[in-house]
Amino acid sequence: MAGGRIFRNMSKTSAYAAASAKAPLAPWSFERRELRGHDVMIDIKYCGICHSDIHQARDEWGGSIFPMVPGHEIAGVVTAVGGQVTKYKPGDHAGVGCFVDSDRTCPECSSGLEQYCDGGLVLTYNSKEHDGTPTMGGYSERIVVDENYVLRIPGNLPLDGAAPLLCAGITLYSPLRHWHAGPGTQVAIVGLGGLGHMGVKLAHAMGAEVTVLSQSLKKQQDGTRLGADHFYATADPETFTRLRRGFDLIINTVSAGIDWNQYLALLKTDGVMVVVGAPEKPVPVNAFPLIIGRHSLAGSAIGGIRETQEMLDFCGKHNITSDIEVIPIQQVNEAYERVLRSDVRYRFVIDMASLSAGRV
Ligand code: NAP
Ligand code: ZN
């Protein structure tokens, strides 16, 4: 081995996969590609369970590719690198988020907004490489990714708590930065789940005044601990009267269809509601809650590579990780059901060592 370079052939990789939209996840294996010049091989230690994994494994957004190995909140250790890799070496703590390639030449890619690459984006799973190979995600023992799509996890952050930063963290960090959350701004986070709880931590660390809008008051104590200044139940109609015209920025993380009109009415003049939750069915929006107060309704998807690294470094500096419940992979189907019941505090993270423990 010279200069930290190790070469390996295609490797059989244990995983959990969904065989179809109706099937529970079950043990499966497949081949990861041989290391190319710029590839990094990562031994996956932990992978978060994002609600998007459930939407896609159950084909709720349409067009799912099966068999599917979900998982795009990947944290692990580099075990091998290709001959031209300069950014990583074996032993580094590395992460992979929601995409593993893009066309690299379009205006979006050139400006660090790879997540909006039009046509060439390769998602970490449920997608195809440019050569047509289906991608397989993080519920697996290792992954091979081009170094330009790998993130560095700060050394002070534990890999289990850091894994959810790769999707939940960046999905909230990006709109909070883009719409200038900070001292003097009133930010509401709708839905205290995986994304929402990261939103509370990040907005608080940025200096904003943070309000949680949750279905009930059950998570109120947690909200305060996570950094929320205020907490309201959306099941109480009084909440929508009391908070009318109260926020500069609302980030809606809810995975189900809710009445967005009610929330638009909570914006101050020129306020923005950013939708990051992706419900299965369309949500009707009326003109008046937009017209009155010159409100904007926007959307946002994860973040580019540069911004994801900035978010990880911000979390390293502020010691921010996700609040997690670590599970063996054998409990993944049960965990999905609990996510659907909003019964997760606040992210399930799979301990990938359990894959080999369960191997026959
Ligand atoms: P999650 O952990 O299940 O959190 C969603 C939260 O929404 C729940 O904890 C719950 O919070 C609230 N909620 C759920 N059902 C509700 C209902 N019927 N009415 C009102 N509130 C409800 O999910 P997640 O992983 O944070 O993901 C949230 C959504 O974001 C998903 O649709 C996911 O696909 C999407 N997503 C988008 C991006 C992006 O780039 N835009 C990235 C990742 C995920 P309370 O208990 O506090 O009410
Ligand atoms: Zn996700």
Tab-separated table of C-alpha atoms and ligand atoms in Angstrom:
chain	number	residue	atom	x	y	z
A	1	MET	CA	0.000	0.000	0.000
A	2	ALA	CA	1.440	3.352	-1.072
A	3	GLY	CA	0.307	6.793	0.109
A	4	GLY	CA	-2.702	5.380	1.958
A	5	ARG	CA	-4.088	3.823	-1.226
A	6	ILE	CA	-5.841	0.503	-1.111
A	7	PHE	CA	-7.545	-1.140	-4.065
A	8	ARG	CA	-10.313	-3.673	-3.776
A	9	ASN	CA	-12.534	-5.514	-6.171
A	10	MET	CA	-16.317	-5.351	-6.258
A	11	SER	CA	-17.578	-6.222	-2.856
A	12	LYS	CA	-20.570	-8.232	-1.793
A	13	THR	CA	-22.510	-5.994	0.565
A	14	SER	CA	-25.076	-7.070	3.147
A	15	ALA	CA	-28.141	-4.876	3.415
A	16	TYR	CA	-31.832	-4.644	4.176
A	17	ALA	CA	-34.089	-4.051	1.194
A	18	ALA	CA	-37.736	-3.632	0.283
A	19	ALA	CA	-38.605	-6.071	-2.532
A	20	SER	CA	-41.772	-4.148	-3.425
A	21	ALA	CA	-43.993	-1.341	-2.133
A	22	LYS	CA	-46.024	-3.782	-0.034
A	23	ALA	CA	-43.089	-5.781	1.333
A	24	PRO	CA	-41.465	-5.262	4.732
A	25	LEU	CA	-37.704	-4.665	4.618
A	26	ALA	CA	-35.711	-7.916	4.755
A	27	PRO	CA	-32.065	-9.090	4.536
A	28	TRP	CA	-30.563	-8.883	1.038
A	29	SER	CA	-27.127	-8.512	-0.531
A	30	PHE	CA	-25.707	-6.909	-3.663
A	31	GLU	CA	-22.365	-5.832	-5.163
A	32	ARG	CA	-20.875	-2.377	-4.603
A	33	ARG	CA	-18.800	-1.195	-7.570
A	34	GLU	CA	-15.040	-1.493	-7.762
A	35	LEU	CA	-13.188	1.618	-6.568
A	36	ARG	CA	-12.604	4.107	-9.381
A	37	GLY	CA	-9.879	6.745	-9.253
A	38	HIS	CA	-11.912	9.299	-7.286
A	39	ASP	CA	-13.940	6.831	-5.204
A	40	VAL	CA	-14.004	6.497	-1.454
A	41	MET	CA	-15.180	3.330	0.280
A	42	ILE	CA	-16.959	3.964	3.563
A	43	ASP	CA	-17.672	1.332	6.176
A	44	ILE	CA	-21.152	2.426	7.316
A	45	LYS	CA	-21.401	2.586	11.102
A	46	TYR	CA	-24.802	4.264	11.424
A	47	CYS	CA	-27.668	5.243	9.164
A	48	GLY	CA	-30.624	7.420	10.166
A	49	ILE	CA	-34.212	6.584	9.239
A	50	CYS	CA	-35.744	9.522	7.391
A	51	HIS	CA	-39.475	9.743	6.738
A	52	SER	CA	-38.522	9.952	3.038
A	53	ASP	CA	-37.255	6.349	3.323
A	54	ILE	CA	-40.788	5.309	4.234
A	55	HIS	CA	-42.455	7.431	1.500
A	56	GLN	CA	-40.161	5.819	-1.094
A	57	ALA	CA	-40.068	2.219	0.210
A	58	ARG	CA	-43.886	2.330	0.066
A	59	ASP	CA	-43.868	4.081	-3.328
A	60	GLU	CA	-45.942	6.999	-2.018
A	61	TRP	CA	-44.277	9.469	-4.397
A	62	GLY	CA	-44.516	7.115	-7.426
A	63	GLY	CA	-41.778	5.625	-9.621
A	64	SER	CA	-39.937	3.702	-6.896
A	65	ILE	CA	-37.230	1.280	-8.038
A	66	PHE	CA	-37.194	-2.164	-6.371
A	67	PRO	CA	-35.443	-3.912	-4.754
A	68	MET	CA	-34.703	-0.766	-2.737
A	69	VAL	CA	-32.055	-0.346	-0.043
A	70	PRO	CA	-33.132	2.945	1.607
A	71	GLY	CA	-30.956	5.229	3.734
A	72	HIS	CA	-29.424	8.643	3.072
A	73	GLU	CA	-28.206	9.659	6.502
A	74	ILE	CA	-24.942	7.763	6.365
A	75	ALA	CA	-22.058	8.090	8.823
A	76	GLY	CA	-19.011	5.882	8.844
A	77	VAL	CA	-15.286	5.443	8.465
A	78	VAL	CA	-13.262	5.502	5.247
A	79	THR	CA	-11.667	2.104	4.622
A	80	ALA	CA	-10.196	2.502	1.133
A	81	VAL	CA	-9.661	5.191	-1.489
A	82	GLY	CA	-9.041	5.221	-5.243
A	83	GLY	CA	-5.705	6.244	-6.728
A	84	GLN	CA	-6.669	9.857	-7.462
A	85	VAL	CA	-8.408	10.663	-4.189
A	86	THR	CA	-6.969	13.694	-2.419
A	87	LYS	CA	-9.654	14.672	0.088
A	88	TYR	CA	-9.975	11.518	2.220
A	89	LYS	CA	-7.820	8.756	3.626
A	90	PRO	CA	-8.561	5.506	5.461
A	91	GLY	CA	-9.657	6.181	9.033
A	92	ASP	CA	-11.444	9.495	8.295
A	93	HIS	CA	-14.968	9.997	9.624
A	94	ALA	CA	-17.145	10.535	6.598
A	95	GLY	CA	-20.786	11.028	5.712
A	96	VAL	CA	-23.026	10.648	2.687
A	97	GLY	CA	-26.330	12.448	2.342
A	98	CYS	CA	-29.162	12.333	-0.178
A	99	PHE	CA	-27.183	12.344	-3.436
A	100	VAL	CA	-23.998	10.725	-4.721
A	101	ASP	CA	-23.486	12.455	-8.086
A	102	SER	CA	-24.813	15.223	-10.339
A	103	ASP	CA	-24.003	16.434	-13.861
A	104	ARG	CA	-21.272	18.735	-12.425
A	105	THR	CA	-21.563	21.271	-15.289
A	106	CYS	CA	-24.999	22.926	-15.121
A	107	PRO	CA	-25.423	26.381	-13.515
A	108	GLU	CA	-26.769	24.783	-10.318
A	109	CYS	CA	-23.803	22.416	-9.943
A	110	SER	CA	-21.382	25.230	-10.763
A	111	SER	CA	-22.821	27.359	-7.967
A	112	GLY	CA	-22.885	24.635	-5.317
A	113	LEU	CA	-26.603	23.909	-5.616
A	114	GLU	CA	-26.182	20.326	-6.833
A	115	GLN	CA	-29.456	19.350	-5.159
A	116	TYR	CA	-31.241	21.347	-7.875
A	117	CYS	CA	-29.194	19.876	-10.750
A	118	ASP	CA	-31.731	19.466	-13.516
A	119	GLY	CA	-31.541	16.009	-15.011
A	120	GLY	CA	-28.201	14.729	-13.735
A	121	LEU	CA	-28.796	14.340	-10.021
A	122	VAL	CA	-28.096	10.828	-8.739
A	123	LEU	CA	-29.828	10.165	-5.443
A	124	THR	CA	-28.208	7.877	-2.892
A	125	TYR	CA	-30.938	5.273	-3.422
A	126	ASN	CA	-34.054	4.802	-5.544
A	127	SER	CA	-32.175	6.411	-8.423
A	128	LYS	CA	-29.732	5.453	-11.196
A	129	GLU	CA	-26.052	6.191	-11.712
A	130	HIS	CA	-25.202	7.898	-15.000
A	131	ASP	CA	-24.364	4.434	-16.395
A	132	GLY	CA	-27.831	3.168	-15.448
A	133	THR	CA	-26.889	1.130	-12.349
A	134	PRO	CA	-29.566	1.461	-9.647
A	135	THR	CA	-28.236	3.134	-6.490
A	136	MET	CA	-28.471	1.443	-3.104
A	137	GLY	CA	-28.523	3.401	0.144
A	138	GLY	CA	-27.233	3.288	3.654
A	139	TYR	CA	-29.082	0.366	5.241
A	140	SER	CA	-26.014	-1.593	4.189
A	141	GLU	CA	-22.512	-2.380	5.419
A	142	ARG	CA	-20.525	-0.135	3.061
A	143	ILE	CA	-20.859	2.393	0.272
A	144	VAL	CA	-18.612	3.557	-2.575
A	145	VAL	CA	-18.957	7.244	-3.474
A	146	ASP	CA	-16.985	9.805	-5.498
A	147	GLU	CA	-14.943	11.928	-3.067
A	148	ASN	CA	-16.649	15.109	-4.289
A	149	TYR	CA	-19.962	13.854	-2.875
A	150	VAL	CA	-18.581	12.738	0.485
A	151	LEU	CA	-18.794	14.940	3.592
A	152	ARG	CA	-16.337	15.248	6.453
A	153	ILE	CA	-17.831	14.652	9.918
A	154	PRO	CA	-16.160	16.802	12.588
A	155	GLY	CA	-14.093	14.710	14.999
A	156	ASN	CA	-15.912	15.935	18.110
A	157	LEU	CA	-19.300	14.639	16.915
A	158	PRO	CA	-20.312	11.018	17.633
A	159	LEU	CA	-21.116	9.173	14.405
A	160	ASP	CA	-24.537	7.939	15.593
A	161	GLY	CA	-25.864	11.380	16.528
A	162	ALA	CA	-24.211	12.961	13.482
A	163	ALA	CA	-25.799	10.618	10.899
A	164	PRO	CA	-29.173	12.465	10.793
A	165	LEU	CA	-27.392	15.746	10.074
A	166	LEU	CA	-26.787	14.441	6.525
A	167	CYS	CA	-30.470	14.866	5.658
A	168	ALA	CA	-32.572	16.220	8.550
A	169	GLY	CA	-29.821	18.673	9.548
A	170	ILE	CA	-29.109	20.152	6.125
A	171	THR	CA	-32.796	20.249	5.136
A	172	LEU	CA	-33.421	22.705	7.960
A	173	TYR	CA	-30.065	24.497	7.914
A	174	SER	CA	-30.381	25.506	4.257
A	175	PRO	CA	-33.723	27.389	4.441
A	176	LEU	CA	-32.853	28.885	7.840
A	177	ARG	CA	-29.716	30.399	6.258
A	178	HIS	CA	-31.346	31.299	2.939
A	179	TRP	CA	-34.156	33.222	4.657
A	180	HIS	CA	-31.798	34.780	7.229
A	181	ALA	CA	-32.895	33.255	10.539
A	182	GLY	CA	-30.956	34.956	13.298
A	183	PRO	CA	-31.154	37.465	16.142
A	184	GLY	CA	-34.389	39.462	15.937
A	185	THR	CA	-36.253	36.992	13.708
A	186	GLN	CA	-39.312	34.998	14.762
A	187	VAL	CA	-39.113	31.465	13.407
A	188	ALA	CA	-41.802	28.775	13.691
A	189	ILE	CA	-41.065	25.115	13.141
A	190	VAL	CA	-44.153	23.053	12.289
A	191	GLY	CA	-43.909	19.365	13.305
A	192	LEU	CA	-41.437	18.192	15.943
A	193	GLY	CA	-40.080	15.068	14.265
A	194	GLY	CA	-36.667	14.249	12.776
A	195	LEU	CA	-36.463	17.392	10.648
A	196	GLY	CA	-38.337	19.624	13.086
A	197	HIS	CA	-36.164	18.919	16.123
A	198	MET	CA	-33.039	19.722	14.071
A	199	GLY	CA	-34.749	22.948	12.995
A	200	VAL	CA	-35.272	23.953	16.618
A	201	LYS	CA	-31.651	23.253	17.552
A	202	LEU	CA	-30.218	25.021	14.499
A	203	ALA	CA	-32.506	28.085	14.567
A	204	HIS	CA	-31.794	28.488	18.284
A	205	ALA	CA	-28.026	28.244	17.671
A	206	MET	CA	-28.364	30.890	14.938
A	207	GLY	CA	-29.945	33.223	17.502
A	208	ALA	CA	-33.571	33.274	16.293
A	209	GLU	CA	-36.603	33.247	18.597
A	210	VAL	CA	-38.081	29.800	18.011
A	211	THR	CA	-41.674	28.588	18.306
A	212	VAL	CA	-42.718	24.959	17.855
A	213	LEU	CA	-46.136	24.211	16.372
A	214	SER	CA	-46.865	20.579	17.239
A	215	GLN	CA	-50.118	18.649	17.088
A	216	SER	CA	-50.363	18.488	20.891
A	217	LEU	CA	-48.426	19.639	23.946
A	218	LYS	CA	-46.991	16.128	24.543
A	219	LYS	CA	-43.505	17.129	23.350
A	220	GLN	CA	-43.473	20.537	25.065
A	221	GLN	CA	-40.761	19.714	27.618
A	222	ASP	CA	-38.552	18.336	24.890
A	223	GLY	CA	-39.149	21.440	22.801
A	224	THR	CA	-37.849	23.638	25.594
A	225	ARG	CA	-34.821	21.394	26.109
A	226	LEU	CA	-34.048	21.490	22.384
A	227	GLY	CA	-34.032	25.297	22.434
A	228	ALA	CA	-37.598	26.426	21.677
A	229	ASP	CA	-38.760	29.669	23.280
A	230	HIS	CA	-42.474	28.898	22.770
A	231	PHE	CA	-44.557	25.799	22.116
A	232	TYR	CA	-48.157	25.599	20.874
A	233	ALA	CA	-50.592	22.814	20.022
A	234	THR	CA	-52.104	23.070	16.548
A	235	ALA	CA	-55.071	20.946	17.668
A	236	ASP	CA	-56.140	24.014	19.707
A	237	PRO	CA	-57.864	26.516	17.344
A	238	GLU	CA	-56.926	29.319	19.756
A	239	THR	CA	-53.265	28.858	18.647
A	240	PHE	CA	-54.078	30.240	15.193
A	241	THR	CA	-55.791	33.328	16.625
A	242	ARG	CA	-53.097	34.029	19.174
A	243	LEU	CA	-50.163	33.710	16.773
A	244	ARG	CA	-51.742	35.585	13.831
A	245	ARG	CA	-49.122	37.620	11.931
A	246	GLY	CA	-46.396	36.565	14.355
A	247	PHE	CA	-43.600	35.031	12.242
A	248	ASP	CA	-40.970	36.110	9.742
A	249	LEU	CA	-40.315	32.515	8.738
A	250	ILE	CA	-42.296	29.301	9.115
A	251	ILE	CA	-40.688	26.001	8.198
A	252	ASN	CA	-43.255	23.296	7.635
A	253	THR	CA	-41.798	19.808	8.120
A	254	VAL	CA	-45.084	17.897	8.282
A	255	SER	CA	-45.134	14.672	6.265
A	256	ALA	CA	-48.942	14.633	5.913
A	257	GLY	CA	-51.436	16.972	4.278
A	258	ILE	CA	-52.395	19.854	6.611
A	259	ASP	CA	-54.176	23.148	5.887
A	260	TRP	CA	-51.311	25.423	4.766
A	261	ASN	CA	-53.729	28.407	4.572
A	262	GLN	CA	-54.016	28.468	8.354
A	263	TYR	CA	-50.234	28.698	8.685
A	264	LEU	CA	-49.812	31.363	5.978
A	265	ALA	CA	-52.047	33.592	8.093
A	266	LEU	CA	-49.457	33.381	10.889
A	267	LEU	CA	-46.845	35.236	8.808
A	268	LYS	CA	-45.937	38.885	9.354
A	269	THR	CA	-45.976	41.181	6.317
A	270	ASP	CA	-43.406	39.846	3.822
A	271	GLY	CA	-43.099	36.622	5.816
A	272	VAL	CA	-42.232	33.328	4.148
A	273	MET	CA	-43.503	29.815	4.722
A	274	VAL	CA	-41.065	27.192	3.486
A	275	VAL	CA	-42.427	23.731	2.819
A	276	VAL	CA	-39.909	20.940	3.361
A	277	GLY	CA	-42.335	18.147	4.318
A	278	ALA	CA	-43.445	16.215	1.253
A	279	PRO	CA	-46.986	14.808	1.666
A	280	GLU	CA	-48.271	12.196	-0.728
A	281	LYS	CA	-51.236	14.254	-2.020
A	282	PRO	CA	-51.556	17.881	-3.302
A	283	VAL	CA	-52.429	20.565	-0.746
A	284	PRO	CA	-54.905	23.324	-1.795
A	285	VAL	CA	-53.758	26.912	-1.262
A	286	ASN	CA	-56.068	29.935	-1.322
A	287	ALA	CA	-55.020	33.289	-2.813
A	288	PHE	CA	-55.999	35.475	0.127
A	289	PRO	CA	-53.593	34.210	2.806
A	290	LEU	CA	-50.841	34.977	0.270
A	291	ILE	CA	-52.176	38.361	-0.916
A	292	ILE	CA	-52.850	39.761	2.531
A	293	GLY	CA	-49.443	40.592	3.964
A	294	ARG	CA	-47.480	39.950	0.733
A	295	HIS	CA	-46.700	36.461	1.971
A	296	SER	CA	-44.511	33.978	0.133
A	297	LEU	CA	-44.942	30.233	-0.032
A	298	ALA	CA	-41.660	28.509	-0.869
A	299	GLY	CA	-40.070	25.087	-0.906
A	300	SER	CA	-36.565	23.848	-0.199
A	301	ALA	CA	-34.695	20.590	-0.754
A	302	ILE	CA	-31.750	19.427	1.368
A	303	GLY	CA	-28.598	21.459	0.482
A	304	GLY	CA	-25.575	21.380	-1.803
A	305	ILE	CA	-22.277	19.740	-0.904
A	306	ARG	CA	-20.601	23.002	0.124
A	307	GLU	CA	-23.505	24.036	2.332
A	308	THR	CA	-23.799	20.550	3.835
A	309	GLN	CA	-20.139	20.745	4.857
A	310	GLU	CA	-20.765	24.249	6.269
A	311	MET	CA	-23.694	22.827	8.287
A	312	LEU	CA	-21.550	19.948	9.632
A	313	ASP	CA	-18.828	22.395	10.650
A	314	PHE	CA	-21.452	24.648	12.290
A	315	CYS	CA	-22.750	21.611	14.219
A	316	GLY	CA	-19.189	20.676	15.192
A	317	LYS	CA	-18.601	24.200	16.506
A	318	HIS	CA	-21.897	24.331	18.431
A	319	ASN	CA	-21.803	20.654	19.450
A	320	ILE	CA	-25.107	19.930	17.763
A	321	THR	CA	-26.203	16.379	16.972
A	322	SER	CA	-29.565	14.719	16.596
A	323	ASP	CA	-31.487	13.254	19.550
A	324	ILE	CA	-31.562	9.620	18.585
A	325	GLU	CA	-32.880	6.188	19.413
A	326	VAL	CA	-30.361	3.605	18.196
A	327	ILE	CA	-31.864	0.347	16.920
A	328	PRO	CA	-30.558	-2.898	15.407
A	329	ILE	CA	-31.533	-3.252	11.756
A	330	GLN	CA	-33.809	-6.168	12.613
A	331	GLN	CA	-36.199	-3.567	14.144
A	332	VAL	CA	-36.425	-1.367	11.071
A	333	ASN	CA	-40.014	-2.285	10.120
A	334	GLU	CA	-41.223	-1.612	13.651
A	335	ALA	CA	-39.349	1.704	13.634
A	336	TYR	CA	-41.158	2.696	10.408
A	337	GLU	CA	-44.515	2.135	12.134
A	338	ARG	CA	-43.450	4.266	15.078
A	339	VAL	CA	-42.318	7.105	12.772
A	340	LEU	CA	-45.749	6.978	11.135
A	341	ARG	CA	-47.341	7.390	14.586
A	342	SER	CA	-45.065	10.407	15.342
A	343	ASP	CA	-43.646	8.208	18.110
A	344	VAL	CA	-39.938	8.895	17.724
A	345	ARG	CA	-37.709	11.029	19.953
A	346	TYR	CA	-36.438	12.274	17.519
A	347	ARG	CA	-34.646	10.115	14.981
A	348	PHE	CA	-34.156	6.379	14.689
A	349	VAL	CA	-30.584	5.511	13.815
A	350	ILE	CA	-29.629	2.003	12.733
A	351	ASP	CA	-26.484	0.539	14.292
A	352	MET	CA	-25.004	-1.180	11.258
A	353	ALA	CA	-22.957	-3.611	13.390
A	354	SER	CA	-26.292	-5.409	13.849
A	355	LEU	CA	-26.222	-6.426	10.161
A	356	SER	CA	-23.392	-8.881	10.719
A	357	ALA	CA	-24.766	-9.906	14.118
A	358	GLY	CA	-27.948	-11.066	12.383
A	359	ARG	CA	-26.150	-12.827	9.543
A	360	VAL	CA	-26.710	-16.555	9.214
B	1	NAP	P1	-41.073	12.698	11.005
B	1	NAP	O1	-39.928	12.421	11.906
B	1	NAP	O2	-42.152	11.693	10.851
B	1	NAP	O3	-41.691	14.115	11.453
B	1	NAP	C1	-42.841	14.659	10.905
B	1	NAP	C2	-43.606	15.375	12.005
B	1	NAP	O4	-44.766	15.973	11.408
B	1	NAP	C3	-44.155	14.464	13.080
B	1	NAP	O5	-43.239	14.200	14.096
B	1	NAP	C4	-45.331	15.261	13.593
B	1	NAP	O6	-44.877	16.242	14.512
B	1	NAP	C5	-45.819	15.984	12.355
B	1	NAP	N1	-46.973	15.283	11.774
B	1	NAP	C6	-47.010	14.024	11.298
B	1	NAP	N2	-48.249	13.729	10.844
B	1	NAP	C7	-48.988	14.834	11.032
B	1	NAP	C8	-50.341	15.163	10.763
B	1	NAP	N3	-51.194	14.278	10.204
B	1	NAP	N4	-50.785	16.406	11.076
B	1	NAP	C9	-49.934	17.302	11.634
B	1	NAP	N5	-48.640	17.038	11.914
B	1	NAP	C10	-48.192	15.827	11.617
B	1	NAP	O7	-40.569	12.956	9.513
B	1	NAP	P2	-39.207	13.656	8.997
B	1	NAP	O8	-38.192	12.610	8.737
B	1	NAP	O9	-38.904	14.813	9.879
B	1	NAP	O10	-39.684	14.154	7.559
B	1	NAP	C11	-40.766	15.097	7.436
B	1	NAP	C12	-41.144	15.282	5.982
B	1	NAP	O11	-40.071	15.946	5.310
B	1	NAP	C13	-41.367	13.998	5.200
B	1	NAP	O12	-42.457	14.198	4.305
B	1	NAP	C14	-40.079	13.801	4.428
B	1	NAP	O13	-40.249	13.046	3.260
B	1	NAP	C15	-39.739	15.243	4.112
B	1	NAP	N6	-38.322	15.503	3.812
B	1	NAP	C16	-38.060	16.524	2.956
B	1	NAP	C17	-36.753	16.877	2.681
B	1	NAP	C18	-36.472	18.027	1.780
B	1	NAP	O14	-35.337	18.128	1.291
B	1	NAP	N7	-37.411	18.912	1.559
B	1	NAP	C19	-35.702	16.162	3.277
B	1	NAP	C20	-36.000	15.139	4.162
B	1	NAP	C21	-37.326	14.824	4.431
B	1	NAP	P3	-45.696	16.586	15.859
B	1	NAP	O15	-45.816	15.288	16.599
B	1	NAP	O16	-44.835	17.595	16.525
B	1	NAP	O17	-47.018	17.148	15.435
B	2	ZN	ZN	-34.125	12.379	4.296
